[in-house]
Short mmCIF file of C-alpha atoms in Angstrom, two decimals:
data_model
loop_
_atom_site.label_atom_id
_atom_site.label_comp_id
_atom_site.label_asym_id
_atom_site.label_seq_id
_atom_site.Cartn_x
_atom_site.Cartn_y
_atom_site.Cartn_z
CA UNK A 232 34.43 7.03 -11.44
CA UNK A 233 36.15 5.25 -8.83
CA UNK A 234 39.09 3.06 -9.14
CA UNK A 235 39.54 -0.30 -8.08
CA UNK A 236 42.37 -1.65 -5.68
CA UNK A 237 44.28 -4.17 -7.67
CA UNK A 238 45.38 -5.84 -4.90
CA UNK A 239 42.28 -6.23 -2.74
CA UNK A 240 39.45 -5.51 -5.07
CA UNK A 241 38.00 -2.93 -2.86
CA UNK A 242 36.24 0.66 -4.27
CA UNK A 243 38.35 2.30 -1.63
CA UNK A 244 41.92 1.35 -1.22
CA UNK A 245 44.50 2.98 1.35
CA UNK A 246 45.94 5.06 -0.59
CA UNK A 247 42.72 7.03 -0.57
CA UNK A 248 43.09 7.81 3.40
CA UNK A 249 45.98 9.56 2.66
CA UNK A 250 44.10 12.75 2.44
CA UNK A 251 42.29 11.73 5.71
CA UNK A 252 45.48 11.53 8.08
CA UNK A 253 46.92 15.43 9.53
CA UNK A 254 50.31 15.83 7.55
CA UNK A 255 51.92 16.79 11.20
CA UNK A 256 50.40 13.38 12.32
CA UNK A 257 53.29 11.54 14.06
CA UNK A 258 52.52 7.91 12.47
CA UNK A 259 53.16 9.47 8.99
CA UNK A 260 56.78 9.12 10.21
CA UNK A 261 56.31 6.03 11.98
CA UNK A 262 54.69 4.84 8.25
CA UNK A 263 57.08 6.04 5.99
CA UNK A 264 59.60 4.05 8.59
CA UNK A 265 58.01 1.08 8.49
CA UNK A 266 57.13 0.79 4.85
CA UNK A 267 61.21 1.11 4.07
CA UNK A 268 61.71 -1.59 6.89
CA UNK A 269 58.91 -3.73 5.17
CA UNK A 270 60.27 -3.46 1.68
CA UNK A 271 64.20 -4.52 2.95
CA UNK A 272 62.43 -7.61 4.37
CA UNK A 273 60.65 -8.57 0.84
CA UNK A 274 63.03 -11.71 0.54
CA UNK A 275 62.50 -12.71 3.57
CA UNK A 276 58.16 -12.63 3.47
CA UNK A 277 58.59 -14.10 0.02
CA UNK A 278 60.09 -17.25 1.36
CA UNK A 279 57.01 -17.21 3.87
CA UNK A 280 54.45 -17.84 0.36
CA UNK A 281 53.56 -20.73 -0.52
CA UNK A 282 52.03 -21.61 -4.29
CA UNK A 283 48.74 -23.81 -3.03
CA UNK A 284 46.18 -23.89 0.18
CA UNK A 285 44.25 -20.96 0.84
CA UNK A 286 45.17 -17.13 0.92
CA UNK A 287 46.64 -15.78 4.68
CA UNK A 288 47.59 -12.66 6.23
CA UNK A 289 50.52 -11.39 4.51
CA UNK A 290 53.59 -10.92 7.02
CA UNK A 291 53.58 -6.97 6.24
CA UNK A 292 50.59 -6.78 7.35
CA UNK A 293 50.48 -8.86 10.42
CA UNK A 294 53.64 -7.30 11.29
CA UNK A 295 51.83 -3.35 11.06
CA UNK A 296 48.62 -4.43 13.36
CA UNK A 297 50.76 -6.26 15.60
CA UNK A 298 52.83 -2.52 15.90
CA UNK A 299 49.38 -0.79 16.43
CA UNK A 300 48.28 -3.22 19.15
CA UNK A 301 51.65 -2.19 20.72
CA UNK A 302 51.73 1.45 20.39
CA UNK A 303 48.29 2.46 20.98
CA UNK A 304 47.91 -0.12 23.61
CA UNK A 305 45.70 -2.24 22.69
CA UNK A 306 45.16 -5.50 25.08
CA UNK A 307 44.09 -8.62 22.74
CA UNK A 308 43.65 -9.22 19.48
CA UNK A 309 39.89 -9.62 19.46
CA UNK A 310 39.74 -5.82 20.38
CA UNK A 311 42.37 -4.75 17.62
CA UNK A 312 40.12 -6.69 15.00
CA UNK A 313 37.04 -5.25 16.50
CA UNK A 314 38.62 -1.29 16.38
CA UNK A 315 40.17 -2.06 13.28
CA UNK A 316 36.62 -2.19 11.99
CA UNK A 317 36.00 1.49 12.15
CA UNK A 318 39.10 2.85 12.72
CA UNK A 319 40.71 4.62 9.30
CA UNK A 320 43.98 5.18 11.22
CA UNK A 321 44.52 2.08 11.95
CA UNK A 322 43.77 0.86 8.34
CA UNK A 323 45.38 3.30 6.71
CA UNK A 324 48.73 2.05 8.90
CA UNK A 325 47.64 -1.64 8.24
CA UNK A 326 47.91 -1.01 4.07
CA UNK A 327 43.41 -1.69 4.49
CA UNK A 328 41.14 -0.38 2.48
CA UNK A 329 38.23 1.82 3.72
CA UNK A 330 35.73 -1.77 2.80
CA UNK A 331 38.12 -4.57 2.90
CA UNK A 332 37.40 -7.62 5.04
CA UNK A 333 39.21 -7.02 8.90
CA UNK A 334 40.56 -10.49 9.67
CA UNK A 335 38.91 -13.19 12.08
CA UNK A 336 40.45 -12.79 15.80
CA UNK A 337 41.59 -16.75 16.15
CA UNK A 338 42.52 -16.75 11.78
CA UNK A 339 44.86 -13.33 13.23
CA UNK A 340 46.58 -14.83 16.08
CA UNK A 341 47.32 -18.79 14.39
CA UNK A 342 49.17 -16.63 11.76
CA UNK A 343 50.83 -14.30 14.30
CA UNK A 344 52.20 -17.74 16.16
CA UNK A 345 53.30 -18.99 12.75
CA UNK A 346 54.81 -16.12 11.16
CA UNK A 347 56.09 -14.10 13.71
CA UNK A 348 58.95 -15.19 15.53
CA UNK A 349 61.69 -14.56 17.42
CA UNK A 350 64.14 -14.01 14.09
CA UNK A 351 61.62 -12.36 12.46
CA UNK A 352 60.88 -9.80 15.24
CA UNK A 353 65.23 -9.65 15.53
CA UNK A 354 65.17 -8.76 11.64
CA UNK A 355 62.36 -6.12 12.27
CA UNK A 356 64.03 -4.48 14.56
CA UNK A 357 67.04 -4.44 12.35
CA UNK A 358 65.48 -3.22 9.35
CA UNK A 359 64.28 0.14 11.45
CA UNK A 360 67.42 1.32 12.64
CA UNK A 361 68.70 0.22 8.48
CA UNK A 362 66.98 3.55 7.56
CA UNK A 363 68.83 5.96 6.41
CA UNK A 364 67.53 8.60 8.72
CA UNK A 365 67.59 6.52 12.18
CA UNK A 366 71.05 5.06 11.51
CA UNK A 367 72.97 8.13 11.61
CA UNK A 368 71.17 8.50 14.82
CA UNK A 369 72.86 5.36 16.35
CA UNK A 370 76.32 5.10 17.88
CA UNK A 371 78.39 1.96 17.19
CA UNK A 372 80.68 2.95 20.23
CA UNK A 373 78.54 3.24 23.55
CA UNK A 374 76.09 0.90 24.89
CA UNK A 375 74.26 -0.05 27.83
CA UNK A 376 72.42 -2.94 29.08
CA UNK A 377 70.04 -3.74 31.34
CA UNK A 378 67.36 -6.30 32.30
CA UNK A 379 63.78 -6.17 33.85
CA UNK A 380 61.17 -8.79 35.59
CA UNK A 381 58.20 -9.63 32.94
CA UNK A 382 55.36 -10.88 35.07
CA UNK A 383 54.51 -14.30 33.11
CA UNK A 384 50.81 -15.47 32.40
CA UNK A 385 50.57 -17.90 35.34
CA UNK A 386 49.03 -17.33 39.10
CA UNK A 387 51.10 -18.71 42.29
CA UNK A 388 48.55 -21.18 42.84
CA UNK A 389 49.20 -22.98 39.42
CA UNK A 390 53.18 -23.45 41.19
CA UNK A 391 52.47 -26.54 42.23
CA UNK A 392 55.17 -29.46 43.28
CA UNK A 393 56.70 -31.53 40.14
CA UNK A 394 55.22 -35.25 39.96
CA UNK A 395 57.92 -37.55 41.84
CA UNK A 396 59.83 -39.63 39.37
CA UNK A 397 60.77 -42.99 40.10
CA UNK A 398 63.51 -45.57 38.69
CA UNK A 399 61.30 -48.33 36.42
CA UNK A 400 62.77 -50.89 38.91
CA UNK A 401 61.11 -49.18 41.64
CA UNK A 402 57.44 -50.77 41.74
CA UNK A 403 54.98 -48.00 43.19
CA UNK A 404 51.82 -48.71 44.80
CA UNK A 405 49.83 -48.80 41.40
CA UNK A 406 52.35 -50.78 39.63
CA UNK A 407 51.34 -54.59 38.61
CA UNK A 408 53.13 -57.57 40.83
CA UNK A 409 56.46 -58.59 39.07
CA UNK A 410 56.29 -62.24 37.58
CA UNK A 411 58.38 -63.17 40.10
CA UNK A 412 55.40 -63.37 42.63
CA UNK A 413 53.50 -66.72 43.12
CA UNK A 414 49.88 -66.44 43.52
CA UNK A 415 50.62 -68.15 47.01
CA UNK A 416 52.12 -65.06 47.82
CA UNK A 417 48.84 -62.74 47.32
CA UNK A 418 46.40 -62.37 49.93
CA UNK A 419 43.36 -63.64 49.21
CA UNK A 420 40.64 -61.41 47.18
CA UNK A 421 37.40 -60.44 49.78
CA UNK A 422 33.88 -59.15 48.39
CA UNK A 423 34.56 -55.67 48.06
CA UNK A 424 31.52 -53.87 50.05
CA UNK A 425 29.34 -51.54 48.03
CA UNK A 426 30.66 -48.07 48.68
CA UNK A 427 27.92 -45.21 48.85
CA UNK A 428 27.92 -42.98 46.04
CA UNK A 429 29.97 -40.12 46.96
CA UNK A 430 28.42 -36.38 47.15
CA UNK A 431 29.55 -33.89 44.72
CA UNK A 432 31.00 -31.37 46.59
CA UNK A 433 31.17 -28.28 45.37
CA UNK A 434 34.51 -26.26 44.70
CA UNK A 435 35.16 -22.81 44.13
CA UNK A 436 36.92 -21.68 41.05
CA UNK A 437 39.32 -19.77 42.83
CA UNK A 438 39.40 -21.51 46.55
CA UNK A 439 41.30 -19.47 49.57
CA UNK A 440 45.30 -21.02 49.18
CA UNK A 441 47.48 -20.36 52.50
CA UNK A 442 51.23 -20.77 51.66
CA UNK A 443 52.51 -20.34 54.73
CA UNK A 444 55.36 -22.43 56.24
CA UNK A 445 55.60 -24.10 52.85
CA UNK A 446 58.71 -24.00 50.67
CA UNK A 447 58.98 -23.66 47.67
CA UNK A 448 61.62 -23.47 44.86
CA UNK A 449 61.89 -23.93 40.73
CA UNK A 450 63.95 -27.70 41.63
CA UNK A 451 60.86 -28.91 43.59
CA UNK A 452 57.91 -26.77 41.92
CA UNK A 453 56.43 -25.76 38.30
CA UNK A 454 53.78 -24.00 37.12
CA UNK A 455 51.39 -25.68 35.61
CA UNK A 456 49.73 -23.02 33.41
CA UNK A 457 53.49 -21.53 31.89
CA UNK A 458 56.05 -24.28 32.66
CA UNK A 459 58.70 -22.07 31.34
CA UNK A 460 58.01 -19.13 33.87
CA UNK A 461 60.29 -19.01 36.93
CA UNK A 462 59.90 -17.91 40.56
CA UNK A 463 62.31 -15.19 40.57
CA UNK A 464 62.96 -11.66 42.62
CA UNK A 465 65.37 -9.45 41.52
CA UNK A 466 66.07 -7.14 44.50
CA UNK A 467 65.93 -7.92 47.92
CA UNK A 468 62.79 -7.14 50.51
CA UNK A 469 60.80 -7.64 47.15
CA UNK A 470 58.53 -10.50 46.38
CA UNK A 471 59.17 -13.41 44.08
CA UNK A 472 56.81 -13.71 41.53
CA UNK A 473 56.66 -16.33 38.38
CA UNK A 474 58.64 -14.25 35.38
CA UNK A 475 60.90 -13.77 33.01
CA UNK A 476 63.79 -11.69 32.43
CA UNK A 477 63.56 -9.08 29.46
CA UNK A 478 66.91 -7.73 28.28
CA UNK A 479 67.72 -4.73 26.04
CA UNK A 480 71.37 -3.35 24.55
CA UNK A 481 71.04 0.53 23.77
CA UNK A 482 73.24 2.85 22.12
CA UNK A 483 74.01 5.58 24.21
CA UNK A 484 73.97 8.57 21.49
CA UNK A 485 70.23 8.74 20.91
CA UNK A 486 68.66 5.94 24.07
CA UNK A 487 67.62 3.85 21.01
CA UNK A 488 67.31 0.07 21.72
CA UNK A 489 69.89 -2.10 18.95
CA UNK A 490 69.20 -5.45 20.46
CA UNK A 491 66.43 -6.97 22.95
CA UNK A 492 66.40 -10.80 23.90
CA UNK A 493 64.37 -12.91 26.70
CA UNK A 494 65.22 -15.85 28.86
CA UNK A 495 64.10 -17.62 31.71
CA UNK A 496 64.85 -16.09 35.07
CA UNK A 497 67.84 -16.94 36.19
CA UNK A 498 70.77 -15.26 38.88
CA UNK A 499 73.40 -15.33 35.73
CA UNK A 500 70.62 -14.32 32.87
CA UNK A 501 71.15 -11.10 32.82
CA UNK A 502 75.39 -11.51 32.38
CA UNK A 503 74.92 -13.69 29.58
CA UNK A 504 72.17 -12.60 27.70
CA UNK A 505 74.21 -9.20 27.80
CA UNK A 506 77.32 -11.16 26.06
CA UNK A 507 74.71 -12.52 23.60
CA UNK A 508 74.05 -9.47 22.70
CA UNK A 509 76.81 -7.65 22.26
CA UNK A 510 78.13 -10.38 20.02
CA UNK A 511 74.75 -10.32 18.26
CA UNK A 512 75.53 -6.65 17.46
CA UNK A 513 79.45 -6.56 16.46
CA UNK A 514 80.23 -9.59 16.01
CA UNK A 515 84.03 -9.95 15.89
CA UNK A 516 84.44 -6.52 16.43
CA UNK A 517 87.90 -5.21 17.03
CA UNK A 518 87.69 -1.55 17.60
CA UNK A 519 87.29 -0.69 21.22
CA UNK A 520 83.72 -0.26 23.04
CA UNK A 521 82.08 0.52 25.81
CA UNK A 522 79.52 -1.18 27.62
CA UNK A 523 77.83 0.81 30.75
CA UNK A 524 75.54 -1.24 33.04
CA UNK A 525 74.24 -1.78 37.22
CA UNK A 526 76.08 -3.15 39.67
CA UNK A 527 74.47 -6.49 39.03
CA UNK A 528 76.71 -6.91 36.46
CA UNK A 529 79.61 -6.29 38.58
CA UNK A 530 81.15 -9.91 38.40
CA UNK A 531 84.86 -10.95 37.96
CA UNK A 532 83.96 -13.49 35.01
CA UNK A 533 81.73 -10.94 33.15
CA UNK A 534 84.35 -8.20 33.34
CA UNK A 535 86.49 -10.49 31.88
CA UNK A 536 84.56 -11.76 29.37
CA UNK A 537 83.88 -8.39 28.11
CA UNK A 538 87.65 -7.29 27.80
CA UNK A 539 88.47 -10.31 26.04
CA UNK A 540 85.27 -9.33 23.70
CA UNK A 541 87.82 -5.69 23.32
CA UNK A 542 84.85 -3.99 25.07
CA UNK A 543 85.29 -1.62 27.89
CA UNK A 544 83.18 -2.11 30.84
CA UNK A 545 81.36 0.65 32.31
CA UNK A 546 80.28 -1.21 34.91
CA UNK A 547 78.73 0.84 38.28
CA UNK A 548 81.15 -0.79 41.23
CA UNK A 549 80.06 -2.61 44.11
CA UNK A 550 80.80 -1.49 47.52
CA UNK A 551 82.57 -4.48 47.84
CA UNK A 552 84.85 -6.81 46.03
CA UNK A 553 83.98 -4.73 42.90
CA UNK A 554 85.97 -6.33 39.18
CA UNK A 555 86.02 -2.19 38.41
CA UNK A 556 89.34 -0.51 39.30
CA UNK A 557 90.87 2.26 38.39
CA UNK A 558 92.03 1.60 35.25
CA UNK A 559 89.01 2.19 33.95
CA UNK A 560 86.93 4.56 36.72
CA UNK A 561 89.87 7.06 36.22
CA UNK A 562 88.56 7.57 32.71
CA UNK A 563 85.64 10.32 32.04
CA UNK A 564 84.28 8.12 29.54
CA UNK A 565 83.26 5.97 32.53
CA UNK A 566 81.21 8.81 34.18
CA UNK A 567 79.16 9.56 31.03
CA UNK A 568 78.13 5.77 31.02
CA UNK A 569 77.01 5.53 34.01
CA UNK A 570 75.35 8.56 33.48
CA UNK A 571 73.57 7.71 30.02
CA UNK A 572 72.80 3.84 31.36
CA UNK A 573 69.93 5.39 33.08
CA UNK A 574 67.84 5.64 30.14
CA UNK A 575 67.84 2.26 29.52
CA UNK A 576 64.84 2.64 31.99
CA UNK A 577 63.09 4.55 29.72
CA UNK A 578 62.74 2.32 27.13
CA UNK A 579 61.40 -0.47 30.10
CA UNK A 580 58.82 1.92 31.35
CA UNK A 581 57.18 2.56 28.44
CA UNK A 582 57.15 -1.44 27.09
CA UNK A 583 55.45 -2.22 30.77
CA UNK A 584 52.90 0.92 30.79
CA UNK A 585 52.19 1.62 27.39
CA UNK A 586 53.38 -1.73 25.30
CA UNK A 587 51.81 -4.19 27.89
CA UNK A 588 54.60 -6.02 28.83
CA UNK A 589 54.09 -5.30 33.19
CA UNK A 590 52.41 -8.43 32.50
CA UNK A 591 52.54 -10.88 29.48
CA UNK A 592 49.54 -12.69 27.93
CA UNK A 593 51.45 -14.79 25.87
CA UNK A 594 52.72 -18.56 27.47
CA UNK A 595 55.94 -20.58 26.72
CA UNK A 596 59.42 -18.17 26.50
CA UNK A 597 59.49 -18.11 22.45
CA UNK A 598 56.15 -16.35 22.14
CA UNK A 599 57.43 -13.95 25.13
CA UNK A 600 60.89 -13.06 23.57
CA UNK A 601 59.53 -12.54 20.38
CA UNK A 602 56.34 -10.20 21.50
CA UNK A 603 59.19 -8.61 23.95
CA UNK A 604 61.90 -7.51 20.87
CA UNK A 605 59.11 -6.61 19.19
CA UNK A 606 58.22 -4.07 22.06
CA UNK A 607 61.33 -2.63 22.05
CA UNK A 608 61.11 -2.05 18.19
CA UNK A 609 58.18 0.04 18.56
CA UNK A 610 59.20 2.23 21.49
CA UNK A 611 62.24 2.78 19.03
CA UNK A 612 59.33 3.94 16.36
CA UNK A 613 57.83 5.98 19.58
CA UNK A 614 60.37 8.15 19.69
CA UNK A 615 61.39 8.90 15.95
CA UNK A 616 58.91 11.40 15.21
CA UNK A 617 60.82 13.82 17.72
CA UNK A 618 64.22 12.43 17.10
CA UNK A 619 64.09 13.12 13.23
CA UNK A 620 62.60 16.62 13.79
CA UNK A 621 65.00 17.80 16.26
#
């Protein structure tokens, strides 16, 4: 006779795929990871219960099909409910059973909002590299950093100019006359003739723009569908396009990612996020790193900041008015990181092709930054399987 699940009730409960997934299978790994990462964050989900109103998705849950959707690229959450209907894989990854109840798509993503956020996604990440077979993996020397453009939610045609604000003693052409003025000063009121009832005219959903000769800027303009995205290019004879900036701090033994963050686009972004970071990650750390990265991050003040921070920077040099001189070029330590700071790419490549960050379909910058660090947490899990069995 069948057993029952304790915790769900079900005939079938997940332990019972077990014998269903290939023992070579590469999420086995990728499981055994995350259920260690899950069980280090037990304080923190307990804190997330409450003792009345009625019964949620539990964090470690949420947390496993929101991995899934990443790393078998799955685009919304209405599809990941729908294939988590008949797909053992993904329950047996979830912690389903073969007949539980798969969540309602809207129920799914109002607990996804609530519960995970950008700390929690930070403490994910975290608790992954905390195992005790990925951490001797990591270096706690050598990093890079780099950023890249995340296309935001939002068309060009919702950048539209920001309403005109005017001082309250400014009276605008709908205010209402100031007491001062005498009814002797008001014209007098004519017998408004009856206007024809105006035609409905009939508009296209997505009506032929031309922004030609028109300027355009984030002081003057906003977007009305993602206020928070920016109009931003990051390399010249490329176009601008509404954005953010993703950033990511890896470890140069193994290409793993340590940190990830997210901010509005910005000319300086990139610079500080990358001091965020690496502060994040040591904080008050006094041993000597290094820290390779582009020439974008070639700036006097940066350098600076980072040698005050005692971390080396491995910065490629400008062809002018570089902050990198010889003291530090002259090293060979300088040619492996600018070497190794090229697989920082890596890690971008597969979060825009595979994790579906080319193009967010989240609004407002928290939701972003957390679904982006929680991107770079599963390409980490990506590449484990053949890390560990090397």
């Amino acid at each position: 006779m069948r057993g029952t699940d304790e915790k769900s009730g079900s005939l079938f409960s997940y332990v019972d795929l077990e014998d269903r997934i290939p023992v070579k299978h590469p999420l086995r790994k990728i499981r055994q990871v995350v259920n260690n990462a899950m069980a280090s964050l037990d304080t923190e989900f307990e804190a997330l219960y409450v003792d009345f109103g009625r019964p949620s998705i539990a964090p470690e849950r949420l947390i496993r099909a929101s991995l899934i959707q990443i790393l078998f690229s799955i685009r919304s959450e209405r599809q990941l409910m729908e294939q988590m209907q008949y797909n053992l894989l993904f329950r047996w990854f979830v912690g389903l059973g073969i007949d539980d109840q798969v969540w309602v798509p809207t129920v799914f993503t109002k607990n996804r909002d609530r519960l995970l956020t950008t700390d929690m996604s930070r403490k994910v990440m975290t608790a992954i590299l905390a195992h005790r077979e990925v951490a001797p993996l990591l270096s706690d020397e050598h990093f890079s950093v780099d950023g890249t453009l995340v296309k935001a939610w939002a068309s060009m045609k919702s950048f539209q100019p920001k309403p005109a604000i005017t001082s309250p003693d400014d009276e605008g052409p709908d205010d209402p006359p100031s007491p001062a003025t005498t009814a002797a000063d008001q014209p007098e009121q004519t017998q408004a003739e009856t206007s024809p009832m105006p035609r409905p005219t009939r508009q296209h959903r997505n009506a032929e723009v031309d922004f030609r000769g028109e300027k355009r800027s984030n002081a003057t303009h906003a977007s009305t569908t993602d206020p928070d995205a920016r109009l931003y290019k990051k390399s010249p004879g490329t176009g601008a396009m509404l954005c953010f900036i993703g950033h990511a701090l890896m470890e140069n033994r193994s290409g793993l990612i340590v940190q990830g963050d997210l901010t509005e686009a910005d000319g300086h972004a990139e610079r500080r996020a990358a001091l965020d970071m690496v502060h994040r990650h040591s904080p008050g750390s006094t041993r000597r790193l290094t820290l390779g990265a582009d020439k974008g991050y070639d700036a006097a003040n940066f350098v600076g900041d980072l040698r005050t921070a005692c971390v080396t920077p491995h910065v490629a040099q400008k062809t002018r008015y570089s902050a990198i001189d010889g003291r530090t070029t002259r090293h060979e330590g300088y040619a492996l990181s600018i070497k190794h700071r090229k697989r920082i790419e890596e890690a971008f490549g597969w979060a825009k092709t595979v994790g579906g960050m080319a193009q967010t379909v989240y609004r407002g910058v928290e939701r972003v930054r957390s679904r982006f660090i929680l991107t770079m947490a599963a390409n980490n899990l990506a590449r484990l399987p053949r890390l560990l069995a090397a």
